[in-house]
Coordinates of C-alpha atoms in Angstrom, one line a residue:
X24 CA 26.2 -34.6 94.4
X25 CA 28.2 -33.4 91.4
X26 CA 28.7 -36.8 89.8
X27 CA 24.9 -37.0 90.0
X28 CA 24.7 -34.2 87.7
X29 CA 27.8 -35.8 84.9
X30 CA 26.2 -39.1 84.2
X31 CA 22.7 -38.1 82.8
X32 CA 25.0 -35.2 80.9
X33 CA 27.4 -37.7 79.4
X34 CA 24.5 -39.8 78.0
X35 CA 23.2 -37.4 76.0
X36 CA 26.4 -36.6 74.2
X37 CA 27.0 -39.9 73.9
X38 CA 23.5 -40.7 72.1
X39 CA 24.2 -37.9 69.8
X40 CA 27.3 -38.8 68.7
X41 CA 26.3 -42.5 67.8
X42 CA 22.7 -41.4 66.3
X43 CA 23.7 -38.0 65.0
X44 CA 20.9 -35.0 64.0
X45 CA 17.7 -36.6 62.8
X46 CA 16.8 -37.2 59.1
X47 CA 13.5 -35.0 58.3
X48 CA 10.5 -37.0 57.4
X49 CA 10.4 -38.6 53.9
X50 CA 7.6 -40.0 51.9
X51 CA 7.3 -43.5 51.7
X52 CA 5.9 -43.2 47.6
X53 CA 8.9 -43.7 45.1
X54 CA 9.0 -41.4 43.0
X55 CA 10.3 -41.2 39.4
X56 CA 12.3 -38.3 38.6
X57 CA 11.9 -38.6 34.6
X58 CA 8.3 -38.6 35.4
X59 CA 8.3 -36.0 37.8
X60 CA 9.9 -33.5 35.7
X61 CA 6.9 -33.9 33.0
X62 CA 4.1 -31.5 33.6
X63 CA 0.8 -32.9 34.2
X64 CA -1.1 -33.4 30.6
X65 CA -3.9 -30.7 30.3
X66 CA -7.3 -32.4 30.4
X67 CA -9.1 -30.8 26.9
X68 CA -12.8 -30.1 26.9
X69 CA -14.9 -30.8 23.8
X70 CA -16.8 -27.7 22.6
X71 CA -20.5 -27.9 23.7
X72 CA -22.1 -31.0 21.0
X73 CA -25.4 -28.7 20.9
X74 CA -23.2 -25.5 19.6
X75 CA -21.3 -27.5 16.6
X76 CA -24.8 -28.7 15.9
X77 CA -26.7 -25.7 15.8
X78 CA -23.5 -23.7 14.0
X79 CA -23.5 -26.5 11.5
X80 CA -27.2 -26.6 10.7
X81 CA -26.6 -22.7 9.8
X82 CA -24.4 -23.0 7.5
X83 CA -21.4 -22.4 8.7
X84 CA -17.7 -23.3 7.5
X85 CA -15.8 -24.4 11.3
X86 CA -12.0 -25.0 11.4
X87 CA -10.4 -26.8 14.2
X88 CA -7.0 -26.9 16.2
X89 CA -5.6 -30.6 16.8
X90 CA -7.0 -30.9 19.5
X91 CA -10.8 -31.0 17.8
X92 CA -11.6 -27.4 19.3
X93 CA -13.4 -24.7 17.2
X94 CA -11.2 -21.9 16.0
X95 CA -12.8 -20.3 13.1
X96 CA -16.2 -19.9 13.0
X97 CA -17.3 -18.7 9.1
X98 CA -21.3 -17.7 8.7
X99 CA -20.3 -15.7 5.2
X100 CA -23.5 -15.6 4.1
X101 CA -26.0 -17.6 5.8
X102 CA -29.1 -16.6 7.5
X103 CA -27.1 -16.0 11.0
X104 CA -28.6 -13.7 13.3
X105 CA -28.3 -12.2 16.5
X106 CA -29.5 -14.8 18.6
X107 CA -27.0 -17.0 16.9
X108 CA -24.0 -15.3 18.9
X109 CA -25.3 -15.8 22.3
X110 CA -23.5 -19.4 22.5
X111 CA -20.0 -18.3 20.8
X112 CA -18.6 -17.4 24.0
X113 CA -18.7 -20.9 25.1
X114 CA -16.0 -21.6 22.0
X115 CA -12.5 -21.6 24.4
X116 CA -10.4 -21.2 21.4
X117 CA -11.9 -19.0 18.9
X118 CA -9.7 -16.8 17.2
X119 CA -11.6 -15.7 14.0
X120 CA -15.2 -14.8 13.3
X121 CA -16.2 -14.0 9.8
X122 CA -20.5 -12.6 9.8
X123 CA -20.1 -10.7 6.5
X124 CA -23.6 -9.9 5.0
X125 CA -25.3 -11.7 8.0
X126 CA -28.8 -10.2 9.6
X127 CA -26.2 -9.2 12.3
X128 CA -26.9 -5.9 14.4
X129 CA -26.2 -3.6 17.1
X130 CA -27.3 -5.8 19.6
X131 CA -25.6 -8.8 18.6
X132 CA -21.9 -7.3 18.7
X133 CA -22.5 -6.7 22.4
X134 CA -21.6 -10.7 22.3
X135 CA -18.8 -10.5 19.9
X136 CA -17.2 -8.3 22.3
X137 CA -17.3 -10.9 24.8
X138 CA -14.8 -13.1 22.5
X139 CA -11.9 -11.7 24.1
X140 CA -10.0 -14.4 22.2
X141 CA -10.4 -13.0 18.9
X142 CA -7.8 -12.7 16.8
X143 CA -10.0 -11.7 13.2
X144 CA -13.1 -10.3 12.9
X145 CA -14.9 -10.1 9.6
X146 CA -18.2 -7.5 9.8
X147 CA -18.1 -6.8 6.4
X148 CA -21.8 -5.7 4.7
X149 CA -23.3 -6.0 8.4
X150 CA -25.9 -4.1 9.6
X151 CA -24.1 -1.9 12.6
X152 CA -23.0 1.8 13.5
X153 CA -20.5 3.9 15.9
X154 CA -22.6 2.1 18.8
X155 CA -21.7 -1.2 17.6
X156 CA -17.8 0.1 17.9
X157 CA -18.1 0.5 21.1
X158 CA -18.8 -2.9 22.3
X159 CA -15.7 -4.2 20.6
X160 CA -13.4 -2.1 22.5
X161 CA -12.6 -4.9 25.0
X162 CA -10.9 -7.3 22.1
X163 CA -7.8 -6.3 23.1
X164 CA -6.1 -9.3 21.2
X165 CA -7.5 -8.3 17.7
X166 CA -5.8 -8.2 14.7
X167 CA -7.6 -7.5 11.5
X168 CA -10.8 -5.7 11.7
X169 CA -12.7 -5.4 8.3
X170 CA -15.6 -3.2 7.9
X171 CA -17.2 -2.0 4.7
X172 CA -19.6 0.4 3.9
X173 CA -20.7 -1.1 0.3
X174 CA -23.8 -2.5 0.4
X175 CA -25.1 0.7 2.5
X176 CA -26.0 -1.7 6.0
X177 CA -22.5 -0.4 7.7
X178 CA -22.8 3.3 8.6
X179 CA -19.7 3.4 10.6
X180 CA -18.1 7.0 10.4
X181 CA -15.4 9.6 11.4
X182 CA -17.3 9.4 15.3
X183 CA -17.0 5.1 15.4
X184 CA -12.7 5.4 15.1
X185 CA -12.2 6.6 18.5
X186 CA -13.2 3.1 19.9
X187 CA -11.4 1.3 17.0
X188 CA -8.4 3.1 18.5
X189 CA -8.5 1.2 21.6
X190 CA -7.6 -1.4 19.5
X191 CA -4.0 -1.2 19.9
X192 CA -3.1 -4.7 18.8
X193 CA -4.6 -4.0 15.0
X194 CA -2.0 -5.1 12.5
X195 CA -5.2 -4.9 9.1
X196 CA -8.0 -2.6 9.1
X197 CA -10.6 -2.2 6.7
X198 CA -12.9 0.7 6.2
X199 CA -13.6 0.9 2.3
X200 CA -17.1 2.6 1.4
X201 CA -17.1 4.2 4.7
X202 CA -17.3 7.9 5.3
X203 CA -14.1 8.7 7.2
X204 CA -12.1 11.7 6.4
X205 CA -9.1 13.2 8.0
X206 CA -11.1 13.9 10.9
X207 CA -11.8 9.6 11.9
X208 CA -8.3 9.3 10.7
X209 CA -6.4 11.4 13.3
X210 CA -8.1 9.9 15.9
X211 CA -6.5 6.3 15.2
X212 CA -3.4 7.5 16.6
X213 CA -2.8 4.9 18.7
X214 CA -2.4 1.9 16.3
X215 CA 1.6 1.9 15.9
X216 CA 1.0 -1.9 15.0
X217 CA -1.0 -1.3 11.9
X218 CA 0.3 -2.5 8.7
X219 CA -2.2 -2.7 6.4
X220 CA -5.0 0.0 5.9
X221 CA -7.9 -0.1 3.5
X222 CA -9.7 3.1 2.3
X223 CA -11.2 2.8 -1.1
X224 CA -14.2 5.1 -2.0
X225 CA -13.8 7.1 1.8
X226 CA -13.6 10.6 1.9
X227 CA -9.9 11.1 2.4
X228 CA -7.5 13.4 0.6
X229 CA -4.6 15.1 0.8
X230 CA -4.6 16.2 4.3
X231 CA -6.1 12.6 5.3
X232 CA -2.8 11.2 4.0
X233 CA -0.3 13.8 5.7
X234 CA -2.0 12.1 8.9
X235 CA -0.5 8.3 7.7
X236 CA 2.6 9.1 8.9
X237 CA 1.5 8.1 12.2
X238 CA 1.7 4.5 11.7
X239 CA 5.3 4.3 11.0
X240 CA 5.0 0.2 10.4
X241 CA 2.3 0.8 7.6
X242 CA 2.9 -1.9 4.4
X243 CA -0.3 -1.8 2.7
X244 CA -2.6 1.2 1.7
X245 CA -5.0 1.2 -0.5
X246 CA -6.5 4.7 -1.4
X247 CA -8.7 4.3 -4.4
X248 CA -11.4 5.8 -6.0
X249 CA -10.7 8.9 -3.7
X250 CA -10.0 13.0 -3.4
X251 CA -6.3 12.8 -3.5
X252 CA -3.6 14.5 -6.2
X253 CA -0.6 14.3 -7.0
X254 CA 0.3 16.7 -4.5
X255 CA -0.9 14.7 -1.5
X256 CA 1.6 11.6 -2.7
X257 CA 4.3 13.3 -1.4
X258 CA 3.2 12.0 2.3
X259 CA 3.8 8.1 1.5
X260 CA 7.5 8.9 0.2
X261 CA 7.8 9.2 4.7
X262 CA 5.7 5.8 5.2
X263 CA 9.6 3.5 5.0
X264 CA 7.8 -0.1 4.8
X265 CA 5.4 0.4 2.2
X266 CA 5.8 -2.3 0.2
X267 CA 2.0 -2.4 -1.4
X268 CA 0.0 0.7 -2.8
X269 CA -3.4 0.8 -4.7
X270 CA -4.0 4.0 -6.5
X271 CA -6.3 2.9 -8.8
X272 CA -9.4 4.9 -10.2
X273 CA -8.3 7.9 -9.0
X274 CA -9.1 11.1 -11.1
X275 CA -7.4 13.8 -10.3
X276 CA -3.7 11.9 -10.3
X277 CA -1.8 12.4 -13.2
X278 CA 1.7 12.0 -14.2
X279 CA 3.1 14.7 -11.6
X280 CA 2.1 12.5 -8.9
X281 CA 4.6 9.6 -10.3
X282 CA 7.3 11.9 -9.0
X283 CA 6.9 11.0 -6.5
X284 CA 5.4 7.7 -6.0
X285 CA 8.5 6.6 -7.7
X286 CA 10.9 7.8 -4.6
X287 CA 8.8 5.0 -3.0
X288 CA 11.8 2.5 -3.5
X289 CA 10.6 0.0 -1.1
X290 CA 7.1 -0.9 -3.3
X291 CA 6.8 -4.7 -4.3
X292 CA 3.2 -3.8 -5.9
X293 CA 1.8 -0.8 -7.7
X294 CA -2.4 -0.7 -9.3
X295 CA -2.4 2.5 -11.0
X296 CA -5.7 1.1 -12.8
X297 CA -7.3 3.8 -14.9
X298 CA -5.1 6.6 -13.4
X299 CA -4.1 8.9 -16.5
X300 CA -1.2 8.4 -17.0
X301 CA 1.3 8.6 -20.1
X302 CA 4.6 7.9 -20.9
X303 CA 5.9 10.7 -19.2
X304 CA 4.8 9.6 -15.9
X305 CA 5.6 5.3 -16.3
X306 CA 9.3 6.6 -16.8
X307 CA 8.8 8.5 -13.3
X308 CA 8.4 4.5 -12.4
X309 CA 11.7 3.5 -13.3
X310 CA 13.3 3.5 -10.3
X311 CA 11.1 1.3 -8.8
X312 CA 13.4 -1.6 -8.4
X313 CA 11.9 -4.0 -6.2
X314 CA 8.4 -4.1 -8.0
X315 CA 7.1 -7.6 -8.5
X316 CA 3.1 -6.8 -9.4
X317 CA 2.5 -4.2 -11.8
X318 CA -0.9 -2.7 -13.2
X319 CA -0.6 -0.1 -15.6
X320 CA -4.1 -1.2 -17.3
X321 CA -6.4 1.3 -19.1
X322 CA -3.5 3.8 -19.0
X323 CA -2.1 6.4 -22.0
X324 CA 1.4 4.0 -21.8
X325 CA 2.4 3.4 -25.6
X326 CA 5.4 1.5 -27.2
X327 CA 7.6 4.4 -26.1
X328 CA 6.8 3.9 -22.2
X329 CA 7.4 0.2 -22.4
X330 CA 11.4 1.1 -22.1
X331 CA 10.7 2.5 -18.6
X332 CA 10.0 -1.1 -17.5
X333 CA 13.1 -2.3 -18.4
X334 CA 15.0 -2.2 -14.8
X335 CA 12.2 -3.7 -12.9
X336 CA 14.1 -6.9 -12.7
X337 CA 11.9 -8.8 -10.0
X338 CA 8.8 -8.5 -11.6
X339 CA 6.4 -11.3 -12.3
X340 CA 3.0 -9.9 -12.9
X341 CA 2.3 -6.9 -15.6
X342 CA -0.8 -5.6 -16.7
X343 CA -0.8 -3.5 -20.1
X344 CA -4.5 -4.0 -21.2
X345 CA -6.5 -1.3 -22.7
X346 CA -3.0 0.5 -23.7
X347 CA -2.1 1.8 -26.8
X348 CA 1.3 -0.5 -27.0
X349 CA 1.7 -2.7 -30.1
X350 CA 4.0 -5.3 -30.8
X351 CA 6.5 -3.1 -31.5
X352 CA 6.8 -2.3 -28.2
X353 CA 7.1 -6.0 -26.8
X354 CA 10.9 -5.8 -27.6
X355 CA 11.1 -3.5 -24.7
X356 CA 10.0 -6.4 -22.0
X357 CA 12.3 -9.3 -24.0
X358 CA 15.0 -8.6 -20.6
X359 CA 12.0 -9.5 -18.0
X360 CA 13.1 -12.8 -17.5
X361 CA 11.1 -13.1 -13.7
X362 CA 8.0 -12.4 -15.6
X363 CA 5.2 -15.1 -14.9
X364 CA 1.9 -12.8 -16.1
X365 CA 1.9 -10.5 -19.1
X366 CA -2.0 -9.3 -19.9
X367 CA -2.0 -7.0 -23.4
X368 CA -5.5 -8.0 -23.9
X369 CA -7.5 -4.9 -25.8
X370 CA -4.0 -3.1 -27.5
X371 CA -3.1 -3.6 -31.1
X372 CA -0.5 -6.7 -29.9
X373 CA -1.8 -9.6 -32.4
X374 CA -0.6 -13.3 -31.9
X375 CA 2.4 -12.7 -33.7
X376 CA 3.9 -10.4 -31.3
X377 CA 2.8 -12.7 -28.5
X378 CA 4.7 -15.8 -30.4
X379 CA 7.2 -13.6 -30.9
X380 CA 8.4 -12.6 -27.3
X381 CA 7.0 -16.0 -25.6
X382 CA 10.4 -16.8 -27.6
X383 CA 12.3 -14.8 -25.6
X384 CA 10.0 -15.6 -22.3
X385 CA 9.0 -18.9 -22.6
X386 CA 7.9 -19.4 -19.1
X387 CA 6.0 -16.4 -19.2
X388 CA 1.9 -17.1 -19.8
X389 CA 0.8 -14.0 -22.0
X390 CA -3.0 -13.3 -22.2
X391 CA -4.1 -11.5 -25.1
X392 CA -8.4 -12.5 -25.5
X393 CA -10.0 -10.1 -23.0
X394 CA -12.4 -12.5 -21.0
X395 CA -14.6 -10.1 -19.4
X396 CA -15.1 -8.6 -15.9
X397 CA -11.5 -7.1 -16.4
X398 CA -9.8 -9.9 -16.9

């Protein structure tokens, strides 16, 4: 009865010796590894025919990726209006909408805030308030946000910033003509990203810019046409990337105040457009190494002053209009050798002195006949 039991035993050793362990089921489809290792090609939609059309009939400017998609959708100026945003969520790609002096209101920025995409948004001159803030607190991809207050439709104020502060991707923002103080200010705390900050004509001073330290990656400021003094410079010598710095048409700064902008060694451009300054405070200036863009136009800055710019090897634009230099002075800038731009128009410098130094700069294009609108 044993031997009964070996045989069937035997045979199955023997059958998995000769056949071994099964292989595991393959497919029977070749496949081409080069092939296979290429992703499958994205299948790209065309933006809605009926959209383009309608956008186009507006007005509109529309720039496109390679791919033929909308990504910049420009109504500047046209008779755009609320209704005229309900179909721009249906745009996959747009990054940048421009509605600057459009009939644009409240209620159509509750469908720019469904543009999640957004990279730039342009609201300049529209008609739209702290409400209107609120719906764009979603675009949390947003870069530049420009606002103005100049035409009087934008009353956007102190209360709107909070929602602006959720914004925390916000490398430019705009709020010229716009009544913020220190008070709308603080409460933007939590843009670390922002480099660029526009606040002409606003109610800022110098406790407003005590408060700019908290943007530590800040570039760009411009403050003009606003409360500050000299004493309130002293807060941008802590701002260590400012690079760009409008203080033009400000009153109350005077040659004190250069004392301090001048510690501000990493500028590349200074407007100081009718600030009242002399020759005193230009030589506070002199330090200024890195400059490259230079207005000292309707200034006090005479002959003497003109030796302060002596060091500012790098620069390629210089505004001395409406100054009291002469060509006399012109020896001072022979050295400027960078220097692309020279305006004297409105001094006492006659074509003679400009002959004179485009001897010694002749690359450089000196303008002399004023042309109007301060140019």
């Amino acid at each position: 009865m044993a031997k009964k039991h070996y045989f069937p035993l035997l045979l199955s050793i023997s059958i998995f010796i000769f056949t071994g362990c099964s292989e595991p089921k393959t497919s029977s489809v070749t496949v081409d590894p080069q092939n296979d290792a290429k992703p499958a090609k994205e299948i790209t939609l065309a933006d809605d025919a009926n959209i383009v059309t309608a956008l186009t009939k507006l007005g509109a400017e529309l720039k496109k990726n390679r791919d033929g998609l909308i990504t910049e959708v420009n109504l500047i100026g046209t008779n755009a209006s609320d209704a005229d945003l309900e179909q721009l969520g249906l745009l996959s790609q747009l990054t940048s909408l421009r509605l600057n002096e459009t009939n644009i209101s409240e209620t159509g920025m509750k469908d720019v805030g469904k543009l999640t995409n957004l990279v730039n948004l342009d609201l300049r001159g529209c008609s739209i308030n702290n409400e209107s803030m609120k719906a764009l607190e979603g675009l949390s991809q947003l870069r530049a946000l420009r606002l103005s207050g100049e035409s009087g439709s934008t009353t956007v104020d102190d209360d709107g910033m909070a929602s602006i502060n959720k914004l925390t991707s916000l490398k430019a923002l705009l709020l010229d003509h716009l009544w913020i103080s220190e008070v709308g200010l603080t409460d933007l705390a939590d843009l670390k990203n922002l480099e660029e900050l526009y606040l002409a004509k606003t109610l800022i001073d110098d406790a407003s810019l005590a408060v700019l330290t908290q943007h530590p990656k800040l570039k760009k400021l411009r403050i003009s046409q606003t409360q500050i003094s000299d004493a309130g410079l002293e807060s941008l010598v802590a701002l260590e990337n400012l690079t760009d710095l409008d203080l033009s048409e400000n009153s109350i700064i005077s040659d004190l105040g250069m004392e301090h902008v001048g510690k501000i060694t990493t500028l590349k451009r200074l407007n100081l457009w009718r600030v009242a300054l002399s020759d005193f405070g230009v030589g506070k200036l002199a330090g200024l190494k890195e400059i490259d863009w230079l207005n000292l136009d309707n200034t006090s800055l005479s002959d003497t002053g003109l030796i302060h710019l002596q060091g500012m090897a790098k620069i390629t634009f210089l505004h001395l209009g409406s100054t009291t230099i002469t060509d006399a002075g012109l020896v001072h800038l022979e050295g400027l050798t960078t220097l692309k731009d020279l305006k004297v128009t409105r001094t006492a410098v006659t074509e003679e002195g400009v002959a004179s130094l485009n001897k010694k700069l002749p690359t450089t294009e000196i303008q002399l006949k004023y042309l109007g609108n301060g140019q």
